[in-house]
Amino acid sequence: MSKITIAIDGYSSCGKSTLAKALAAHLGYAYLDSGSMYRCVTLYALRKGLIKDGSFIKEEIIKILPEINLRFEFNPHTKASDTFLNEENVEKEIRMMNVSDNVSKISTIHEVRVKMVALQRELGKNKGIVSDGRDIGSKVFPDAELKIFMTADTDIRTQRRYDELSSKGQHVSYNEIKANLLSRDYDDTHRKENPLVQAKDAIVLDNSDLTREQQLEFILRLIKDLTLPVQ
Ligand code: DC
């Protein structure tokens, strides 16, 4: 079977990247975490002191975009890609709460989206890629052969995120995480440009009660169906 493009979109912390990574490893495909790119822009802006108490001047963010160079590198220990911002491995730092608290707002800036979408398309031009985000099936790769729209119960998502952060030694309260998820969901679905929407041809996957193995099986079945000869 020739290589395809798989787009996984959905709400914050519903396990998109876990599933996308497992799927990419299973298929021998590349994995593209589009959210990490928006997180890098946010981290860079925070470090430059351009975001103060959640506020920023759009023009100042646009001005620093040419200074931002992003790339991904496979890490054999974690068996996943690490994100490099100007040659610095920022994989851990971009997952911190100060970045999560500001990334949805930064990702509403038109010029930021233009730069990220162009880079994502470049990275996916040869297919054989699993990418997750908010606008992958609707905007970045509208011709993706398989599009998944993921969702899960808010409390289940909060608990998963809480467990993930705790395991990394980041102690953030359950309520703070839930508030962050809800506000990102709101921002991501209400922004003017490329909001999170279910693409017309996307298949919904509610993973509230599914194990990782069951989710992977679900997708692999869909891929198998794609290859059925046309009757
Ligand atoms: O997937 P994530 O939680 O790491 O994404 C962080 C933020 O980046 C998310 O709240 C919105 C933004 N984002 C986006 O606007 N478009 C994407 N394709 C991916 C992420």
PDB file of C-alpha atoms and ligand atoms in Angstrom:
ATOM      1  CA  MET A   1       0.000   0.000   0.000  1.00  0.00           C
ATOM      2  CA  SER A   2       1.381   3.439  -0.831  1.00  0.00           C
ATOM      3  CA  LYS A   3       1.983   5.829   2.030  1.00  0.00           C
ATOM      4  CA  ILE A   4      -0.871   8.010   3.161  1.00  0.00           C
ATOM      5  CA  THR A   5      -1.377  11.111   5.300  1.00  0.00           C
ATOM      6  CA  ILE A   6      -3.252  10.717   8.574  1.00  0.00           C
ATOM      7  CA  ALA A   7      -4.690  13.815  10.257  1.00  0.00           C
ATOM      8  CA  ILE A   8      -5.784  13.684  13.904  1.00  0.00           C
ATOM      9  CA  ASP A   9      -7.560  16.753  15.247  1.00  0.00           C
ATOM     10  CA  GLY A  10      -9.410  17.308  18.468  1.00  0.00           C
ATOM     11  CA  TYR A  11      -9.718  18.990  21.821  1.00  0.00           C
ATOM     12  CA  SER A  12      -6.818  19.612  24.185  1.00  0.00           C
ATOM     13  CA  SER A  13      -5.469  16.643  26.118  1.00  0.00           C
ATOM     14  CA  CYS A  14      -7.683  13.967  24.675  1.00  0.00           C
ATOM     15  CA  GLY A  15      -4.747  11.727  23.787  1.00  0.00           C
ATOM     16  CA  LYS A  16      -4.144  12.809  20.189  1.00  0.00           C
ATOM     17  CA  SER A  17      -0.379  12.766  20.441  1.00  0.00           C
ATOM     18  CA  THR A  18      -0.254   9.447  22.308  1.00  0.00           C
ATOM     19  CA  LEU A  19      -2.347   7.821  19.603  1.00  0.00           C
ATOM     20  CA  ALA A  20      -0.533   9.590  16.757  1.00  0.00           C
ATOM     21  CA  LYS A  21       2.873   8.489  18.079  1.00  0.00           C
ATOM     22  CA  ALA A  22       1.764   4.874  18.500  1.00  0.00           C
ATOM     23  CA  LEU A  23       0.249   4.879  15.035  1.00  0.00           C
ATOM     24  CA  ALA A  24       3.353   6.403  13.440  1.00  0.00           C
ATOM     25  CA  ALA A  25       5.589   3.845  15.186  1.00  0.00           C
ATOM     26  CA  HIS A  26       3.323   0.990  14.089  1.00  0.00           C
ATOM     27  CA  LEU A  27       3.255   2.114  10.466  1.00  0.00           C
ATOM     28  CA  GLY A  28       6.874   3.281  10.285  1.00  0.00           C
ATOM     29  CA  TYR A  29       5.607   6.793   9.520  1.00  0.00           C
ATOM     30  CA  ALA A  30       6.886  10.198  10.672  1.00  0.00           C
ATOM     31  CA  TYR A  31       4.999  11.921  13.467  1.00  0.00           C
ATOM     32  CA  LEU A  32       4.352  15.653  13.313  1.00  0.00           C
ATOM     33  CA  ASP A  33       3.169  17.355  16.503  1.00  0.00           C
ATOM     34  CA  SER A  34       1.822  20.654  15.187  1.00  0.00           C
ATOM     35  CA  GLY A  35       0.928  21.918  18.674  1.00  0.00           C
ATOM     36  CA  SER A  36       4.594  21.815  19.676  1.00  0.00           C
ATOM     37  CA  MET A  37       5.319  24.390  16.980  1.00  0.00           C
ATOM     38  CA  TYR A  38       2.782  26.876  18.359  1.00  0.00           C
ATOM     39  CA  ARG A  39       4.193  26.126  21.795  1.00  0.00           C
ATOM     40  CA  CYS A  40       7.712  27.060  20.603  1.00  0.00           C
ATOM     41  CA  VAL A  41       6.549  30.439  19.342  1.00  0.00           C
ATOM     42  CA  THR A  42       4.852  31.023  22.698  1.00  0.00           C
ATOM     43  CA  LEU A  43       7.948  29.979  24.652  1.00  0.00           C
ATOM     44  CA  TYR A  44      10.159  32.243  22.573  1.00  0.00           C
ATOM     45  CA  ALA A  45       7.794  35.184  23.101  1.00  0.00           C
ATOM     46  CA  LEU A  46       7.694  34.499  26.860  1.00  0.00           C
ATOM     47  CA  ARG A  47      11.478  34.396  27.059  1.00  0.00           C
ATOM     48  CA  LYS A  48      11.682  37.695  25.196  1.00  0.00           C
ATOM     49  CA  GLY A  49       9.299  39.174  27.772  1.00  0.00           C
ATOM     50  CA  LEU A  50       6.665  39.900  25.141  1.00  0.00           C
ATOM     51  CA  ILE A  51       3.786  38.227  27.022  1.00  0.00           C
ATOM     52  CA  LYS A  52       2.862  39.911  30.290  1.00  0.00           C
ATOM     53  CA  ASP A  53      -0.043  38.599  32.395  1.00  0.00           C
ATOM     54  CA  GLY A  54      -1.491  36.873  29.334  1.00  0.00           C
ATOM     55  CA  SER A  55      -1.344  40.020  27.199  1.00  0.00           C
ATOM     56  CA  PHE A  56       0.859  40.793  24.247  1.00  0.00           C
ATOM     57  CA  ILE A  57       1.167  43.184  21.344  1.00  0.00           C
ATOM     58  CA  LYS A  58       0.505  41.272  18.144  1.00  0.00           C
ATOM     59  CA  GLU A  59       2.990  43.309  16.079  1.00  0.00           C
ATOM     60  CA  GLU A  60       5.806  42.465  18.517  1.00  0.00           C
ATOM     61  CA  ILE A  61       5.129  38.737  18.113  1.00  0.00           C
ATOM     62  CA  ILE A  62       5.061  39.058  14.321  1.00  0.00           C
ATOM     63  CA  LYS A  63       8.419  40.854  14.429  1.00  0.00           C
ATOM     64  CA  ILE A  64      10.205  37.960  16.192  1.00  0.00           C
ATOM     65  CA  LEU A  65       8.896  35.245  13.832  1.00  0.00           C
ATOM     66  CA  PRO A  66      11.940  35.374  11.486  1.00  0.00           C
ATOM     67  CA  GLU A  67      14.178  34.665  14.526  1.00  0.00           C
ATOM     68  CA  ILE A  68      12.418  31.356  15.179  1.00  0.00           C
ATOM     69  CA  ASN A  69      13.884  28.232  13.675  1.00  0.00           C
ATOM     70  CA  LEU A  70      12.175  24.909  14.414  1.00  0.00           C
ATOM     71  CA  ARG A  71      13.125  21.352  13.764  1.00  0.00           C
ATOM     72  CA  PHE A  72      12.395  17.868  15.098  1.00  0.00           C
ATOM     73  CA  GLU A  73      14.849  15.115  15.928  1.00  0.00           C
ATOM     74  CA  PHE A  74      14.126  11.492  16.757  1.00  0.00           C
ATOM     75  CA  ASN A  75      15.091  10.602  20.336  1.00  0.00           C
ATOM     76  CA  PRO A  76      15.990   6.906  20.561  1.00  0.00           C
ATOM     77  CA  HIS A  77      15.404   6.865  24.358  1.00  0.00           C
ATOM     78  CA  THR A  78      11.811   8.108  24.231  1.00  0.00           C
ATOM     79  CA  LYS A  79      11.248   6.702  20.736  1.00  0.00           C
ATOM     80  CA  ALA A  80       9.613  10.011  19.783  1.00  0.00           C
ATOM     81  CA  SER A  81      10.690  13.297  18.264  1.00  0.00           C
ATOM     82  CA  ASP A  82      12.113  16.097  20.357  1.00  0.00           C
ATOM     83  CA  THR A  83      11.367  19.677  19.397  1.00  0.00           C
ATOM     84  CA  PHE A  84      14.282  22.039  18.822  1.00  0.00           C
ATOM     85  CA  LEU A  85      13.890  25.799  18.993  1.00  0.00           C
ATOM     86  CA  ASN A  86      16.917  27.527  17.512  1.00  0.00           C
ATOM     87  CA  GLU A  87      18.943  24.328  18.064  1.00  0.00           C
ATOM     88  CA  GLU A  88      17.913  24.008  21.735  1.00  0.00           C
ATOM     89  CA  ASN A  89      15.948  20.960  22.837  1.00  0.00           C
ATOM     90  CA  VAL A  90      12.817  22.493  24.387  1.00  0.00           C
ATOM     91  CA  GLU A  91      10.670  19.361  24.427  1.00  0.00           C
ATOM     92  CA  LYS A  92      10.098  19.582  28.205  1.00  0.00           C
ATOM     93  CA  GLU A  93       9.837  23.322  28.542  1.00  0.00           C
ATOM     94  CA  ILE A  94       7.122  23.751  25.913  1.00  0.00           C
ATOM     95  CA  ARG A  95       4.806  21.495  28.007  1.00  0.00           C
ATOM     96  CA  MET A  96       5.029  23.745  31.102  1.00  0.00           C
ATOM     97  CA  MET A  97       1.915  25.521  32.359  1.00  0.00           C
ATOM     98  CA  ASN A  98       3.137  29.045  31.501  1.00  0.00           C
ATOM     99  CA  VAL A  99       3.294  27.973  27.848  1.00  0.00           C
ATOM    100  CA  SER A 100      -0.041  26.103  27.979  1.00  0.00           C
ATOM    101  CA  ASP A 101      -1.696  29.175  29.490  1.00  0.00           C
ATOM    102  CA  ASN A 102      -0.732  31.410  26.554  1.00  0.00           C
ATOM    103  CA  VAL A 103      -0.412  29.201  23.485  1.00  0.00           C
ATOM    104  CA  SER A 104      -4.032  29.325  22.306  1.00  0.00           C
ATOM    105  CA  LYS A 105      -3.973  33.116  22.187  1.00  0.00           C
ATOM    106  CA  ILE A 106      -0.622  33.225  20.376  1.00  0.00           C
ATOM    107  CA  SER A 107      -1.919  30.707  17.831  1.00  0.00           C
ATOM    108  CA  THR A 108      -4.701  33.095  16.797  1.00  0.00           C
ATOM    109  CA  ILE A 109      -2.165  35.417  15.127  1.00  0.00           C
ATOM    110  CA  HIS A 110      -2.495  35.131  11.359  1.00  0.00           C
ATOM    111  CA  GLU A 111       1.232  35.476  10.615  1.00  0.00           C
ATOM    112  CA  VAL A 112       2.076  32.780  13.181  1.00  0.00           C
ATOM    113  CA  ARG A 113      -0.368  30.378  11.528  1.00  0.00           C
ATOM    114  CA  VAL A 114       0.932  31.123   8.030  1.00  0.00           C
ATOM    115  CA  LYS A 115       4.499  30.293   9.072  1.00  0.00           C
ATOM    116  CA  MET A 116       3.524  27.117  10.961  1.00  0.00           C
ATOM    117  CA  VAL A 117       1.185  25.779   8.256  1.00  0.00           C
ATOM    118  CA  ALA A 118       3.871  26.290   5.574  1.00  0.00           C
ATOM    119  CA  LEU A 119       6.391  24.366   7.676  1.00  0.00           C
ATOM    120  CA  GLN A 120       3.898  21.584   8.416  1.00  0.00           C
ATOM    121  CA  ARG A 121       3.088  21.175   4.713  1.00  0.00           C
ATOM    122  CA  GLU A 122       6.777  21.047   3.871  1.00  0.00           C
ATOM    123  CA  LEU A 123       7.356  18.329   6.482  1.00  0.00           C
ATOM    124  CA  GLY A 124       4.389  16.329   5.186  1.00  0.00           C
ATOM    125  CA  LYS A 125       4.901  16.746   1.463  1.00  0.00           C
ATOM    126  CA  ASN A 126       6.071  13.145   0.915  1.00  0.00           C
ATOM    127  CA  LYS A 127       3.171  11.585   2.834  1.00  0.00           C
ATOM    128  CA  GLY A 128       3.864   8.713   5.240  1.00  0.00           C
ATOM    129  CA  ILE A 129       3.026  11.055   8.118  1.00  0.00           C
ATOM    130  CA  VAL A 130       0.704  11.157  11.121  1.00  0.00           C
ATOM    131  CA  SER A 131       0.051  14.678  12.314  1.00  0.00           C
ATOM    132  CA  ASP A 132      -2.078  15.917  15.191  1.00  0.00           C
ATOM    133  CA  GLY A 133      -3.444  19.343  16.008  1.00  0.00           C
ATOM    134  CA  ARG A 134      -6.552  21.436  15.511  1.00  0.00           C
ATOM    135  CA  ASP A 135      -6.648  22.244  11.787  1.00  0.00           C
ATOM    136  CA  ILE A 136      -4.696  19.379  10.244  1.00  0.00           C
ATOM    137  CA  GLY A 137      -7.604  17.757   8.396  1.00  0.00           C
ATOM    138  CA  SER A 138      -9.426  21.001   7.669  1.00  0.00           C
ATOM    139  CA  LYS A 139      -6.546  23.254   6.596  1.00  0.00           C
ATOM    140  CA  VAL A 140      -3.020  21.823   6.642  1.00  0.00           C
ATOM    141  CA  PHE A 141      -3.642  18.532   4.837  1.00  0.00           C
ATOM    142  CA  PRO A 142      -7.197  18.761   3.452  1.00  0.00           C
ATOM    143  CA  ASP A 143      -6.425  15.849   1.108  1.00  0.00           C
ATOM    144  CA  ALA A 144      -5.375  13.505   3.925  1.00  0.00           C
ATOM    145  CA  GLU A 145      -6.620  10.002   3.177  1.00  0.00           C
ATOM    146  CA  LEU A 146      -7.677   9.468   6.796  1.00  0.00           C
ATOM    147  CA  LYS A 147      -9.016  12.142   9.126  1.00  0.00           C
ATOM    148  CA  ILE A 148      -9.864  11.522  12.760  1.00  0.00           C
ATOM    149  CA  PHE A 149     -11.661  13.917  15.088  1.00  0.00           C
ATOM    150  CA  MET A 150     -10.900  13.030  18.707  1.00  0.00           C
ATOM    151  CA  THR A 151     -12.877  13.879  21.757  1.00  0.00           C
ATOM    152  CA  ALA A 152     -13.210  12.669  25.356  1.00  0.00           C
ATOM    153  CA  ASP A 153     -15.060  13.602  28.519  1.00  0.00           C
ATOM    154  CA  THR A 154     -13.598  16.772  30.146  1.00  0.00           C
ATOM    155  CA  ASP A 155     -12.976  15.171  33.549  1.00  0.00           C
ATOM    156  CA  ILE A 156     -11.259  12.208  31.980  1.00  0.00           C
ATOM    157  CA  ARG A 157      -9.043  14.550  29.937  1.00  0.00           C
ATOM    158  CA  THR A 158      -8.234  16.582  33.070  1.00  0.00           C
ATOM    159  CA  GLN A 159      -7.293  13.476  35.038  1.00  0.00           C
ATOM    160  CA  ARG A 160      -5.049  12.217  32.223  1.00  0.00           C
ATOM    161  CA  ARG A 161      -3.261  15.576  32.008  1.00  0.00           C
ATOM    162  CA  TYR A 162      -2.956  15.735  35.803  1.00  0.00           C
ATOM    163  CA  ASP A 163      -1.364  12.265  35.844  1.00  0.00           C
ATOM    164  CA  GLU A 164       0.986  13.188  32.977  1.00  0.00           C
ATOM    165  CA  LEU A 165       2.193  16.412  34.633  1.00  0.00           C
ATOM    166  CA  SER A 166       2.522  14.724  38.051  1.00  0.00           C
ATOM    167  CA  SER A 167       4.634  11.963  36.548  1.00  0.00           C
ATOM    168  CA  LYS A 168       6.956  14.676  35.216  1.00  0.00           C
ATOM    169  CA  GLY A 169       7.189  16.283  38.654  1.00  0.00           C
ATOM    170  CA  GLN A 170       5.005  19.263  37.740  1.00  0.00           C
ATOM    171  CA  HIS A 171       2.491  19.824  40.513  1.00  0.00           C
ATOM    172  CA  VAL A 172      -0.486  21.714  39.161  1.00  0.00           C
ATOM    173  CA  SER A 173      -3.913  21.451  40.765  1.00  0.00           C
ATOM    174  CA  TYR A 174      -6.707  19.473  39.107  1.00  0.00           C
ATOM    175  CA  ASN A 175      -8.896  22.596  38.940  1.00  0.00           C
ATOM    176  CA  GLU A 176      -6.158  24.676  37.327  1.00  0.00           C
ATOM    177  CA  ILE A 177      -5.669  22.029  34.648  1.00  0.00           C
ATOM    178  CA  LYS A 178      -9.411  21.760  34.018  1.00  0.00           C
ATOM    179  CA  ALA A 179      -9.734  25.546  33.701  1.00  0.00           C
ATOM    180  CA  ASN A 180      -6.804  25.599  31.246  1.00  0.00           C
ATOM    181  CA  LEU A 181      -8.373  22.843  29.112  1.00  0.00           C
ATOM    182  CA  LEU A 182     -11.761  24.534  29.007  1.00  0.00           C
ATOM    183  CA  SER A 183     -10.334  27.912  28.130  1.00  0.00           C
ATOM    184  CA  ARG A 184      -8.126  26.404  25.377  1.00  0.00           C
ATOM    185  CA  ASP A 185     -11.120  24.483  23.991  1.00  0.00           C
ATOM    186  CA  TYR A 186     -13.042  27.751  23.888  1.00  0.00           C
ATOM    187  CA  ASP A 187     -10.231  29.723  22.236  1.00  0.00           C
ATOM    188  CA  ASP A 188      -9.429  26.944  19.752  1.00  0.00           C
ATOM    189  CA  THR A 189     -13.055  26.533  18.612  1.00  0.00           C
ATOM    190  CA  HIS A 190     -13.882  30.243  18.530  1.00  0.00           C
ATOM    191  CA  ARG A 191     -10.869  31.824  16.833  1.00  0.00           C
ATOM    192  CA  LYS A 192     -11.503  33.429  13.455  1.00  0.00           C
ATOM    193  CA  GLU A 193      -8.775  31.692  11.487  1.00  0.00           C
ATOM    194  CA  ASN A 194      -8.804  27.899  11.118  1.00  0.00           C
ATOM    195  CA  PRO A 195     -10.678  27.126  14.325  1.00  0.00           C
ATOM    196  CA  LEU A 196     -10.926  23.572  15.574  1.00  0.00           C
ATOM    197  CA  VAL A 197     -13.766  22.032  13.570  1.00  0.00           C
ATOM    198  CA  GLN A 198     -14.630  18.520  12.614  1.00  0.00           C
ATOM    199  CA  ALA A 199     -13.718  18.181   8.926  1.00  0.00           C
ATOM    200  CA  LYS A 200     -16.679  16.932   6.860  1.00  0.00           C
ATOM    201  CA  ASP A 201     -14.885  13.695   6.040  1.00  0.00           C
ATOM    202  CA  ALA A 202     -13.450  13.101   9.527  1.00  0.00           C
ATOM    203  CA  ILE A 203     -14.355  10.072  11.610  1.00  0.00           C
ATOM    204  CA  VAL A 204     -15.143  10.769  15.270  1.00  0.00           C
ATOM    205  CA  LEU A 205     -13.247   8.885  17.936  1.00  0.00           C
ATOM    206  CA  ASP A 206     -14.490   9.388  21.513  1.00  0.00           C
ATOM    207  CA  ASN A 207     -11.829   7.672  23.568  1.00  0.00           C
ATOM    208  CA  SER A 208     -13.298   8.338  27.045  1.00  0.00           C
ATOM    209  CA  ASP A 209     -13.665   4.608  27.708  1.00  0.00           C
ATOM    210  CA  LEU A 210     -11.087   3.164  25.345  1.00  0.00           C
ATOM    211  CA  THR A 211      -7.635   1.851  26.161  1.00  0.00           C
ATOM    212  CA  ARG A 212      -4.645   2.900  24.039  1.00  0.00           C
ATOM    213  CA  GLU A 213      -4.671  -0.520  22.387  1.00  0.00           C
ATOM    214  CA  GLN A 214      -8.362  -0.228  21.506  1.00  0.00           C
ATOM    215  CA  GLN A 215      -7.804   3.192  19.954  1.00  0.00           C
ATOM    216  CA  LEU A 216      -4.920   1.908  17.859  1.00  0.00           C
ATOM    217  CA  GLU A 217      -6.986  -1.083  16.733  1.00  0.00           C
ATOM    218  CA  PHE A 218      -9.844   1.250  15.776  1.00  0.00           C
ATOM    219  CA  ILE A 219      -7.581   3.281  13.494  1.00  0.00           C
ATOM    220  CA  LEU A 220      -5.814   0.275  12.025  1.00  0.00           C
ATOM    221  CA  ARG A 221      -9.212  -1.148  11.057  1.00  0.00           C
ATOM    222  CA  LEU A 222     -10.061   2.115   9.313  1.00  0.00           C
ATOM    223  CA  ILE A 223      -6.771   2.022   7.421  1.00  0.00           C
ATOM    224  CA  LYS A 224      -7.441  -1.563   6.363  1.00  0.00           C
ATOM    225  CA  ASP A 225     -10.835  -0.516   5.024  1.00  0.00           C
ATOM    226  CA  LEU A 226      -9.151   2.226   2.975  1.00  0.00           C
ATOM    227  CA  THR A 227      -7.209  -0.402   1.101  1.00  0.00           C
ATOM    228  CA  LEU A 228     -10.229  -2.538   0.191  1.00  0.00           C
ATOM    229  CA  PRO A 229     -10.448  -2.815  -3.567  1.00  0.00           C
ATOM    230  CA  VAL A 230     -13.235  -0.684  -4.994  1.00  0.00           C
ATOM    231  CA  GLN A 231     -16.169  -2.956  -5.818  1.00  0.00           C
TER     232      GLN A 231
HETATM  233  O1   DC B   1      -1.854  20.053  20.831  1.00  0.00           O
HETATM  234  P1   DC B   1      -1.375  21.075  21.875  1.00  0.00           P
HETATM  235  O2   DC B   1      -2.214  21.078  23.113  1.00  0.00           O
HETATM  236  O3   DC B   1       0.074  20.938  22.188  1.00  0.00           O
HETATM  237  O4   DC B   1      -1.566  22.496  21.173  1.00  0.00           O
HETATM  238  C1   DC B   1      -1.267  23.694  21.850  1.00  0.00           C
HETATM  239  C2   DC B   1      -2.071  24.836  21.255  1.00  0.00           C
HETATM  240  O5   DC B   1      -1.603  25.126  19.940  1.00  0.00           O
HETATM  241  C3   DC B   1      -3.573  24.626  21.138  1.00  0.00           C
HETATM  242  O6   DC B   1      -4.257  25.023  22.293  1.00  0.00           O
HETATM  243  C4   DC B   1      -3.934  25.462  19.943  1.00  0.00           C
HETATM  244  C5   DC B   1      -2.677  25.544  19.127  1.00  0.00           C
HETATM  245  N1   DC B   1      -2.725  24.701  17.936  1.00  0.00           N
HETATM  246  C6   DC B   1      -3.302  25.200  16.805  1.00  0.00           C
HETATM  247  O7   DC B   1      -3.812  26.319  16.846  1.00  0.00           O
HETATM  248  N2   DC B   1      -3.315  24.493  15.662  1.00  0.00           N
HETATM  249  C7   DC B   1      -2.773  23.272  15.614  1.00  0.00           C
HETATM  250  N3   DC B   1      -2.799  22.578  14.464  1.00  0.00           N
HETATM  251  C8   DC B   1      -2.178  22.717  16.759  1.00  0.00           C
HETATM  252  C9   DC B   1      -2.187  23.453  17.934  1.00  0.00           C
END
